[in-house]
Amino acid sequence: MPERRVTVVSKVGLHARPAALVAKAAAAQPVTITIRKDGTTPVEAGSILGLMTLGAACGDEVVLSAEGDGADEALDHLADLVASELD
């Protein structure tokens, strides 16, 4: 299963506006993408609530995973988004 490790850049982490932008982008992908912090259970990246309960703060590393046709491209897109300033 393809994965991408990426550091959260937004000052507020994956909360509120950044979570909404990431969830919208993840939901638009042709594959289901999950996100987790090391040692936690993955949540669906297309869920705003899931992203907010993840508790990913600025500077935290998260792991994005997906499987299926288009997974690599979808993960690259979402990793770029998480690694950018979304505040």
Short mmCIF file of C-alpha atoms in Angstrom, two decimals:
data_model
loop_
_atom_site.label_atom_id
_atom_site.label_comp_id
_atom_site.label_asym_id
_atom_site.label_seq_id
_atom_site.Cartn_x
_atom_site.Cartn_y
_atom_site.Cartn_z
CA MET A 1 0.00 0.00 0.00
CA PRO A 2 1.55 3.35 -0.99
CA GLU A 3 2.22 5.80 1.84
CA ARG A 4 3.53 9.33 2.19
CA ARG A 5 5.01 10.79 5.39
CA VAL A 6 4.51 14.53 5.59
CA THR A 7 4.90 17.24 8.21
CA VAL A 8 1.88 19.43 8.98
CA VAL A 9 2.81 23.06 8.21
CA SER A 10 -0.35 25.03 9.08
CA LYS A 11 0.06 26.94 12.34
CA VAL A 12 -3.23 25.57 13.70
CA GLY A 13 -2.49 22.03 12.54
CA LEU A 14 -5.24 20.04 10.86
CA HIS A 15 -8.03 21.92 12.59
CA ALA A 16 -10.96 23.99 11.28
CA ARG A 17 -10.12 25.59 7.91
CA PRO A 18 -7.07 23.42 7.08
CA ALA A 19 -9.04 20.28 7.97
CA ALA A 20 -11.90 21.35 5.70
CA LEU A 21 -9.54 21.99 2.78
CA VAL A 22 -7.73 18.67 3.22
CA ALA A 23 -11.00 16.73 3.62
CA LYS A 24 -12.46 18.30 0.49
CA ALA A 25 -9.34 17.46 -1.54
CA ALA A 26 -9.21 13.90 -0.17
CA ALA A 27 -12.89 13.28 -0.90
CA ALA A 28 -12.36 14.41 -4.51
CA GLN A 29 -9.74 11.71 -5.15
CA PRO A 30 -10.56 8.45 -6.98
CA VAL A 31 -9.32 6.39 -4.00
CA THR A 32 -10.00 6.44 -0.28
CA ILE A 33 -7.13 8.06 1.60
CA THR A 34 -6.45 7.47 5.28
CA ILE A 35 -4.30 9.57 7.58
CA ARG A 36 -2.70 8.76 10.92
CA LYS A 37 -0.04 9.85 13.34
CA ASP A 38 2.45 7.17 14.40
CA GLY A 39 0.90 4.97 17.04
CA THR A 40 -2.70 5.96 16.23
CA THR A 41 -5.52 4.36 14.30
CA PRO A 42 -5.93 5.72 10.76
CA VAL A 43 -8.93 7.93 10.01
CA GLU A 44 -10.45 8.75 6.65
CA ALA A 45 -8.80 11.89 5.27
CA GLY A 46 -12.07 12.88 3.58
CA SER A 47 -13.72 13.36 6.99
CA ILE A 48 -13.38 16.77 8.63
CA LEU A 49 -14.32 15.29 11.99
CA GLY A 50 -11.80 12.47 11.56
CA LEU A 51 -9.04 14.96 10.75
CA MET A 52 -9.87 17.14 13.75
CA THR A 53 -9.94 14.17 16.16
CA LEU A 54 -6.53 13.11 14.87
CA GLY A 55 -5.06 16.04 16.79
CA ALA A 56 -2.32 16.76 14.25
CA ALA A 57 -0.56 19.98 15.27
CA CYS A 58 1.92 22.13 13.39
CA GLY A 59 5.17 20.20 13.08
CA ASP A 60 3.58 16.77 13.58
CA GLU A 61 4.37 14.08 11.03
CA VAL A 62 1.38 12.25 9.56
CA VAL A 63 1.20 9.20 7.33
CA LEU A 64 -1.14 9.23 4.33
CA SER A 65 -2.13 5.88 2.80
CA ALA A 66 -4.25 4.76 -0.13
CA GLU A 67 -4.69 1.74 -2.32
CA GLY A 68 -5.91 1.27 -5.87
CA ASP A 69 -5.60 2.91 -9.27
CA GLY A 70 -4.41 6.48 -8.91
CA ALA A 71 -3.24 6.06 -5.31
CA ASP A 72 0.24 7.47 -5.89
CA GLU A 73 -1.04 10.59 -7.63
CA ALA A 74 -3.75 11.12 -5.01
CA LEU A 75 -1.23 10.78 -2.19
CA ASP A 76 1.19 13.19 -3.87
CA HIS A 77 -1.58 15.77 -4.22
CA LEU A 78 -2.72 15.45 -0.62
CA ALA A 79 0.85 15.39 0.76
CA ASP A 80 1.57 18.67 -1.05
CA LEU A 81 -1.56 20.18 0.50
CA VAL A 82 -0.77 19.05 4.06
CA ALA A 83 2.80 20.36 3.66
CA SER A 84 1.59 23.85 2.72
CA GLU A 85 0.36 26.79 4.80
CA LEU A 86 -3.46 26.54 4.85
CA ASP A 87 -4.30 29.06 7.60
#
